mmCIF file of C-alpha atoms in Angstrom:
data_model
loop_
_atom_site.group_PDB
_atom_site.id
_atom_site.type_symbol
_atom_site.label_atom_id
_atom_site.label_comp_id
_atom_site.label_asym_id
_atom_site.label_seq_id
_atom_site.Cartn_x
_atom_site.Cartn_y
_atom_site.Cartn_z
ATOM 1 C CA MET A 280 -0.087 -0.101 0.092
ATOM 2 C CA PRO A 281 1.471 3.555 -1.031
ATOM 3 C CA ASP A 282 2.941 5.561 1.742
ATOM 4 C CA GLU A 283 0.205 8.477 2.217
ATOM 5 C CA SER A 284 2.821 10.882 3.205
ATOM 6 C CA GLU A 285 4.054 10.672 -0.633
ATOM 7 C CA PRO A 286 2.576 12.635 -3.221
ATOM 8 C CA LEU A 287 0.609 10.508 -5.480
ATOM 9 C CA TRP A 288 2.413 11.653 -8.413
ATOM 10 C CA LYS A 289 5.518 9.300 -6.928
ATOM 11 C CA THR A 290 3.335 6.080 -6.687
ATOM 12 C CA ALA A 291 1.401 6.406 -9.745
ATOM 13 C CA ARG A 292 2.308 3.847 -12.580
ATOM 14 C CA MET A 293 4.251 6.050 -15.314
ATOM 15 C CA SER A 294 1.568 6.677 -17.992
ATOM 16 C CA VAL A 295 1.213 9.293 -21.019
ATOM 17 C CA PHE A 296 -1.448 10.341 -19.228
ATOM 18 C CA THR A 297 0.001 10.952 -15.917
ATOM 19 C CA PRO A 298 0.329 14.635 -15.551
ATOM 20 C CA GLY A 299 3.370 15.954 -14.802
ATOM 21 C CA ILE A 300 5.627 12.945 -16.771
ATOM 22 C CA ARG A 301 7.747 13.495 -20.070
ATOM 23 C CA ARG A 302 8.572 10.772 -22.084
ATOM 24 C CA ARG A 303 11.358 11.382 -24.762
ATOM 25 C CA MET A 304 10.254 10.454 -28.520
ATOM 26 C CA ASN A 305 10.990 7.359 -29.602
ATOM 27 C CA VAL A 306 12.542 7.783 -33.606
ATOM 28 C CA ILE A 307 11.861 4.092 -34.116
ATOM 29 C CA PRO A 308 8.275 4.405 -34.322
ATOM 30 C CA ILE A 309 8.211 8.009 -35.747
ATOM 31 C CA VAL A 310 10.461 6.520 -39.138
ATOM 32 C CA PHE A 311 8.439 2.998 -39.255
ATOM 33 C CA PHE A 312 4.843 5.404 -39.108
ATOM 34 C CA ILE A 313 5.773 7.730 -41.671
ATOM 35 C CA PHE A 314 7.521 5.141 -44.370
ATOM 36 C CA VAL A 315 6.566 1.095 -43.264
ATOM 37 C CA PRO A 316 2.572 1.232 -43.967
ATOM 38 C CA TRP A 317 2.763 2.977 -47.121
ATOM 39 C CA LEU A 318 5.691 0.740 -47.846
ATOM 40 C CA THR A 319 3.568 -2.252 -47.554
ATOM 41 C CA PHE A 320 0.779 -0.958 -49.362
ATOM 42 C CA SER A 321 2.685 0.082 -52.778
ATOM 43 C CA PHE A 322 3.982 -4.082 -52.880
ATOM 44 C CA PHE A 323 1.195 -5.771 -52.173
ATOM 45 C CA SER A 324 -0.681 -3.642 -54.729
ATOM 46 C CA TRP A 325 1.901 -3.711 -57.259
ATOM 47 C CA LEU A 326 2.137 -7.226 -56.069
ATOM 48 C CA PHE A 327 -1.409 -8.372 -57.249
ATOM 49 C CA ALA A 328 -2.029 -5.630 -59.902
ATOM 50 C CA PHE A 329 0.293 -7.071 -62.361
ATOM 51 C CA SER A 330 2.181 -9.017 -64.295
ATOM 52 C CA VAL A 331 3.594 -11.275 -61.240
ATOM 53 C CA PHE A 332 0.347 -12.163 -60.120
ATOM 54 C CA HIS A 333 -0.916 -12.834 -63.632
ATOM 55 C CA TYR A 334 2.124 -15.331 -64.260
ATOM 56 C CA HIS A 335 3.028 -16.290 -60.866
ATOM 57 C CA PRO A 336 0.098 -16.261 -58.763
ATOM 58 C CA GLY A 337 1.975 -18.934 -56.349
ATOM 59 C CA VAL A 338 5.073 -16.089 -55.556
ATOM 60 C CA THR A 339 1.982 -13.199 -54.473
ATOM 61 C CA THR A 340 0.335 -16.011 -51.798
ATOM 62 C CA LEU A 341 3.309 -17.172 -51.188
ATOM 63 C CA PHE A 342 4.305 -13.232 -50.439
ATOM 64 C CA LEU A 343 1.286 -12.995 -48.321
ATOM 65 C CA CYS A 344 1.134 -15.647 -46.349
ATOM 66 C CA PHE A 345 5.114 -14.595 -45.153
ATOM 67 C CA GLY A 346 3.347 -11.037 -44.717
ATOM 68 C CA VAL A 347 0.620 -12.803 -42.526
ATOM 69 C CA LEU A 348 3.283 -15.207 -40.230
ATOM 70 C CA PHE A 349 5.227 -11.736 -39.491
ATOM 71 C CA TRP A 350 1.856 -10.519 -38.552
ATOM 72 C CA LEU A 351 1.164 -12.806 -36.369
ATOM 73 C CA GLY A 352 4.631 -12.613 -34.876
ATOM 74 C CA MET A 353 4.444 -9.210 -34.387
ATOM 75 C CA LEU A 354 0.561 -10.135 -32.668
ATOM 76 C CA ALA A 355 2.090 -12.684 -30.540
ATOM 77 C CA TYR A 356 4.994 -10.534 -28.926
ATOM 78 C CA HIS A 357 2.338 -8.474 -27.798
ATOM 79 C CA TYR A 358 0.269 -10.589 -25.945
ATOM 80 C CA THR A 359 2.962 -12.345 -24.524
ATOM 81 C CA SER A 360 5.308 -8.606 -23.226
ATOM 82 C CA TYR A 361 2.624 -6.421 -22.894
ATOM 83 C CA LYS A 362 -0.217 -8.661 -21.647
ATOM 84 C CA GLY A 363 -2.892 -6.396 -19.257
ATOM 85 C CA ASP A 364 -1.613 -3.003 -20.274
ATOM 86 C CA LEU A 365 -3.814 -1.193 -21.425
ATOM 87 C CA ASN A 366 -1.579 2.058 -21.768
ATOM 88 C CA PRO A 367 -1.337 2.493 -25.373
ATOM 89 C CA SER A 368 1.828 2.245 -27.123
ATOM 90 C CA TRP A 369 3.265 2.025 -30.633
ATOM 91 C CA LEU A 370 4.033 -1.234 -31.147
ATOM 92 C CA LYS A 371 0.115 -1.569 -30.733
ATOM 93 C CA MET A 372 -0.651 0.845 -33.384
ATOM 94 C CA ALA A 373 2.313 -0.846 -35.750
ATOM 95 C CA ILE A 374 0.584 -3.726 -35.543
ATOM 96 C CA LEU A 375 -3.474 -2.470 -36.827
ATOM 97 C CA MET A 376 -1.613 -0.077 -39.314
ATOM 98 C CA LEU A 377 0.652 -3.249 -41.141
ATOM 99 C CA ALA A 378 -3.096 -5.175 -40.996
ATOM 100 C CA LEU A 379 -4.901 -2.437 -43.086
ATOM 101 C CA ALA A 380 -1.354 -1.807 -45.070
ATOM 102 C CA MET A 381 -1.370 -5.445 -46.091
ATOM 103 C CA PHE A 382 -4.850 -6.632 -46.699
ATOM 104 C CA GLY A 383 -5.438 -3.437 -47.883
ATOM 105 C CA GLY A 384 -2.828 -3.277 -50.390
ATOM 106 C CA ALA A 385 -3.594 -6.806 -51.550
ATOM 107 C CA LEU A 386 -7.040 -6.369 -51.698
ATOM 108 C CA PHE A 387 -7.216 -2.751 -54.156
ATOM 109 C CA GLY A 388 -3.631 -4.851 -55.968
ATOM 110 C CA TRP A 389 -6.618 -7.513 -56.761
ATOM 111 C CA VAL A 390 -9.305 -5.142 -57.792
ATOM 112 C CA ILE A 391 -7.364 -3.813 -60.747
ATOM 113 C CA TYR A 392 -5.875 -6.589 -61.423
ATOM 114 C CA THR A 393 -9.524 -8.084 -62.174
ATOM 115 C CA THR A 394 -10.796 -4.501 -63.805
ATOM 116 C CA GLU A 395 -7.774 -3.394 -65.888
ATOM 117 C CA SER A 396 -4.624 -5.532 -65.788
ATOM 118 C CA SER A 397 -6.021 -8.911 -66.490
ATOM 119 C CA ILE A 398 -7.467 -7.831 -70.178
ATOM 120 C CA TYR A 399 -3.779 -6.637 -70.983
ATOM 121 C CA PHE A 400 -1.950 -9.790 -69.924
ATOM 122 C CA SER A 401 -4.270 -11.862 -71.586
ATOM 123 C CA ASN A 402 -4.466 -10.117 -74.505
ATOM 124 C CA GLN A 403 -0.490 -9.782 -74.493
ATOM 125 C CA ASP A 404 -1.109 -13.976 -74.234
ATOM 126 C CA LEU A 405 -2.885 -14.094 -77.492
ATOM 127 C CA LEU A 406 -1.800 -13.911 -81.165
ATOM 128 C CA SER A 407 -0.689 -10.712 -83.417
ATOM 129 C CA TYR A 408 -2.222 -11.585 -87.000
ATOM 130 C CA PRO A 409 -1.167 -9.208 -89.873
ATOM 131 C CA ASN A 410 -2.960 -8.519 -93.018
ATOM 132 C CA VAL A 411 -6.253 -10.241 -91.816
ATOM 133 C CA ASN A 412 -8.567 -9.654 -95.167
ATOM 134 C CA PRO A 413 -12.416 -10.067 -93.477
ATOM 135 C CA PHE A 414 -13.334 -10.766 -96.649
ATOM 136 C CA LEU A 415 -12.008 -14.020 -97.594
ATOM 137 C CA GLN A 416 -11.118 -15.007 -93.556
ATOM 138 C CA LYS A 417 -13.840 -16.439 -91.233
ATOM 139 C CA GLY A 418 -13.884 -15.791 -87.748
ATOM 140 C CA ALA A 419 -13.234 -19.987 -86.411
ATOM 141 C CA ASP A 420 -9.505 -18.780 -87.808
ATOM 142 C CA LEU A 421 -8.912 -16.384 -85.689
ATOM 143 C CA ILE A 422 -9.721 -17.603 -82.235
ATOM 144 C CA ASP A 423 -6.423 -17.246 -80.710
ATOM 145 C CA ALA A 424 -5.697 -13.527 -82.340
ATOM 146 C CA GLY A 425 -5.361 -10.313 -79.422
ATOM 147 C CA ARG A 426 -4.376 -7.545 -82.127
ATOM 148 C CA VAL A 427 -5.332 -8.270 -85.994
ATOM 149 C CA ASN A 428 -4.230 -6.005 -88.506
ATOM 150 C CA PHE A 429 -6.887 -5.956 -91.346
ATOM 151 C CA ALA A 430 -5.599 -5.889 -94.714
ATOM 152 C CA GLU A 431 -5.517 -2.574 -96.952
ATOM 153 C CA GLY A 432 -8.801 -1.505 -98.151
ATOM 154 C CA SER A 433 -10.553 -2.742 -94.929
ATOM 155 C CA HIS A 434 -13.019 -0.105 -92.925
ATOM 156 C CA LEU A 435 -15.938 -0.287 -91.222
ATOM 157 C CA ASP A 436 -19.663 -1.057 -92.682
ATOM 158 C CA MET A 437 -21.544 1.668 -90.984
ATOM 159 C CA ASP A 438 -24.555 0.626 -92.707
ATOM 160 C CA LYS A 439 -24.539 -2.326 -90.378
ATOM 161 C CA SER A 440 -24.489 -1.302 -87.330
ATOM 162 C CA TRP A 441 -27.058 -2.101 -84.644
ATOM 163 C CA HIS A 442 -26.745 -1.993 -81.172
ATOM 164 C CA PHE A 443 -28.252 -3.508 -77.977
ATOM 165 C CA LYS A 444 -29.324 -1.673 -74.650
ATOM 166 C CA HIS A 445 -28.909 -2.826 -71.220
ATOM 167 C CA HIS A 446 -28.141 -0.053 -68.891
ATOM 168 C CA THR A 447 -25.077 0.126 -71.113
ATOM 169 C CA LEU A 448 -25.512 1.062 -74.913
ATOM 170 C CA TRP A 449 -23.762 -2.014 -76.256
ATOM 171 C CA CYS A 450 -22.838 -1.162 -79.904
ATOM 172 C CA VAL A 451 -21.373 -3.356 -82.706
ATOM 173 C CA THR A 452 -20.590 -2.570 -86.816
ATOM 174 C CA PRO A 453 -18.691 -5.205 -89.257
ATOM 175 C CA ILE A 454 -15.497 -4.851 -90.380
ATOM 176 C CA VAL A 455 -15.220 -5.203 -94.000
ATOM 177 C CA ASN A 456 -13.143 -5.389 -97.255
ATOM 178 C CA SER A 457 -13.134 -2.750 -100.376
ATOM 179 C CA ASN A 458 -15.423 -5.470 -102.170
ATOM 180 C CA PRO A 459 -18.907 -4.587 -102.034
ATOM 181 C CA ASN A 460 -20.472 -7.534 -101.994
ATOM 182 C CA ALA A 461 -21.052 -10.070 -98.682
ATOM 183 C CA PRO A 462 -17.923 -11.893 -97.967
ATOM 184 C CA SER A 463 -17.093 -14.727 -99.877
ATOM 185 C CA THR A 464 -17.368 -17.703 -96.101
ATOM 186 C CA GLY A 465 -21.140 -15.847 -96.393
ATOM 187 C CA SER A 466 -20.568 -14.620 -92.736
ATOM 188 C CA TYR A 467 -19.534 -11.502 -91.023
ATOM 189 C CA ASP A 468 -17.667 -12.868 -88.252
ATOM 190 C CA PHE A 469 -15.802 -9.336 -87.968
ATOM 191 C CA TRP A 470 -17.110 -6.755 -85.559
ATOM 192 C CA ALA A 471 -15.969 -3.325 -84.136
ATOM 193 C CA VAL A 472 -17.236 -2.534 -80.415
ATOM 194 C CA GLY A 473 -17.914 -0.338 -78.038
ATOM 195 C CA THR A 474 -20.582 1.390 -75.918
ATOM 196 C CA ASP A 475 -22.677 4.568 -75.476
ATOM 197 C CA CYS A 476 -21.124 5.466 -78.802
ATOM 198 C CA CYS A 477 -23.787 4.900 -81.254
ATOM 199 C CA SER A 478 -27.676 5.962 -81.783
ATOM 200 C CA VAL A 479 -30.423 3.857 -80.188
ATOM 201 C CA SER A 480 -33.035 4.507 -83.025
ATOM 202 C CA SER A 481 -30.531 4.436 -86.080
ATOM 203 C CA SER A 482 -27.771 2.963 -87.666
ATOM 204 C CA ASP A 483 -24.996 4.910 -85.961
ATOM 205 C CA PHE A 484 -21.508 4.201 -84.969
ATOM 206 C CA ARG A 485 -19.065 6.360 -83.218
ATOM 207 C CA CYS A 486 -16.592 4.128 -81.541
ATOM 208 C CA GLY A 487 -12.762 4.222 -81.471
ATOM 209 C CA ALA A 488 -11.457 5.282 -84.403
ATOM 210 C CA PHE A 489 -14.310 5.625 -86.462
ATOM 211 C CA GLN A 490 -13.107 9.065 -87.995
ATOM 212 C CA ASP A 491 -9.947 7.733 -89.177
ATOM 213 C CA ALA A 492 -9.477 7.060 -92.498
ATOM 214 C CA GLY A 493 -6.307 4.987 -92.241
ATOM 215 C CA ALA A 494 -7.120 3.229 -89.225
ATOM 216 C CA ARG A 495 -7.290 -1.102 -89.710
ATOM 217 C CA SER A 496 -6.364 -2.439 -86.558
ATOM 218 C CA GLY A 497 -8.357 -4.218 -83.476
ATOM 219 C CA LEU A 498 -7.754 -5.010 -80.203
ATOM 220 C CA ARG A 499 -9.824 -8.069 -79.143
ATOM 221 C CA ALA A 500 -12.319 -7.392 -76.597
ATOM 222 C CA LEU A 501 -12.061 -10.578 -74.333
ATOM 223 C CA ARG A 502 -14.500 -9.329 -71.209
ATOM 224 C CA GLU A 503 -16.837 -11.803 -70.986
ATOM 225 C CA GLY A 504 -19.562 -10.072 -69.812
ATOM 226 C CA ASP A 505 -19.114 -7.536 -72.499
ATOM 227 C CA GLN A 506 -18.741 -10.281 -74.835
ATOM 228 C CA GLN A 507 -22.302 -11.551 -74.113
ATOM 229 C CA ASN A 508 -23.992 -8.074 -74.484
ATOM 230 C CA TYR A 509 -22.203 -7.128 -78.045
ATOM 231 C CA LEU A 510 -23.222 -10.815 -79.268
ATOM 232 C CA LEU A 511 -27.048 -10.008 -78.493
ATOM 233 C CA ALA A 512 -26.078 -6.642 -80.869
ATOM 234 C CA VAL A 513 -24.934 -8.666 -83.508
ATOM 235 C CA GLN A 514 -27.681 -11.142 -83.606
ATOM 236 C CA GLN A 515 -29.980 -8.102 -84.012
ATOM 237 C CA ALA A 516 -28.032 -6.823 -86.151
ATOM 238 C CA GLU A 517 -28.575 -10.309 -88.036
ATOM 239 C CA THR A 518 -32.193 -10.046 -87.525
ATOM 240 C CA MET A 519 -32.253 -6.636 -89.077
ATOM 241 C CA TYR A 520 -30.041 -6.409 -91.736
ATOM 242 C CA ASP A 521 -30.544 -10.405 -92.939
ATOM 243 C CA ILE A 522 -27.261 -11.129 -92.656
ATOM 244 C CA VAL A 523 -25.344 -14.211 -90.881
ATOM 245 C CA ALA A 524 -22.332 -13.670 -88.442
ATOM 246 C CA SER A 525 -21.593 -17.322 -87.776
ATOM 247 C CA ASN A 526 -18.105 -17.089 -85.530
ATOM 248 C CA PRO A 527 -18.130 -13.487 -84.397
ATOM 249 C CA VAL A 528 -14.887 -11.959 -83.236
ATOM 250 C CA PHE A 529 -14.936 -7.929 -81.636
ATOM 251 C CA PHE A 530 -12.525 -5.832 -81.807
ATOM 252 C CA TYR A 531 -11.936 -2.200 -80.186
ATOM 253 C CA TRP A 532 -10.999 -0.058 -83.667
#
């Protein structure tokens, strides 16, 4: 029991909340909180957002497991060393900040990958085809195409463009050659696509480089949900213009 003759502040436990007691600044937590959370967040964002996750998903999982084990080690150390200590400490905040940075960075990177990067890398994994003649070739011959350069004279057939409306306006138009007749294959298999860039009530297509007379290249549209909507637009164009599209392949012009 404390001696009642001594001032209370002498018998009180050292705490940042005890009046009249100063504590020296510790440079380690200052440096930690300035650099480590942001570096951790940036590292895991990069790890999950780009080529490492696409080509080596096991490596990203391994790094995340190491990060979780390190975080659990910090948690166990704090529990055993500061058990019952309710005073605030930089280690408590470090554990919290490290968890937020690591899992937040991984989640942020994964969102970037699933919404953007995966399409880019999937296109890179596919083949590039030069001098494709939409009058002579079938869409089934280019199922593995990611980037296509069409033959001289290829252009968009604006007279056969159409759309499908479901929340977004899904616009399509055939890619044809200078030959005015229907493709020799009997099928319009190559289509330029885009969203919210055509008229709802008429044949109209204003997507990509539609105004560039020299444009004749296409980047494959690979999003699965998008392809379903473009296919519905093509089916409506088939009915509207009495044409056939047996194996439609979609490109951003």
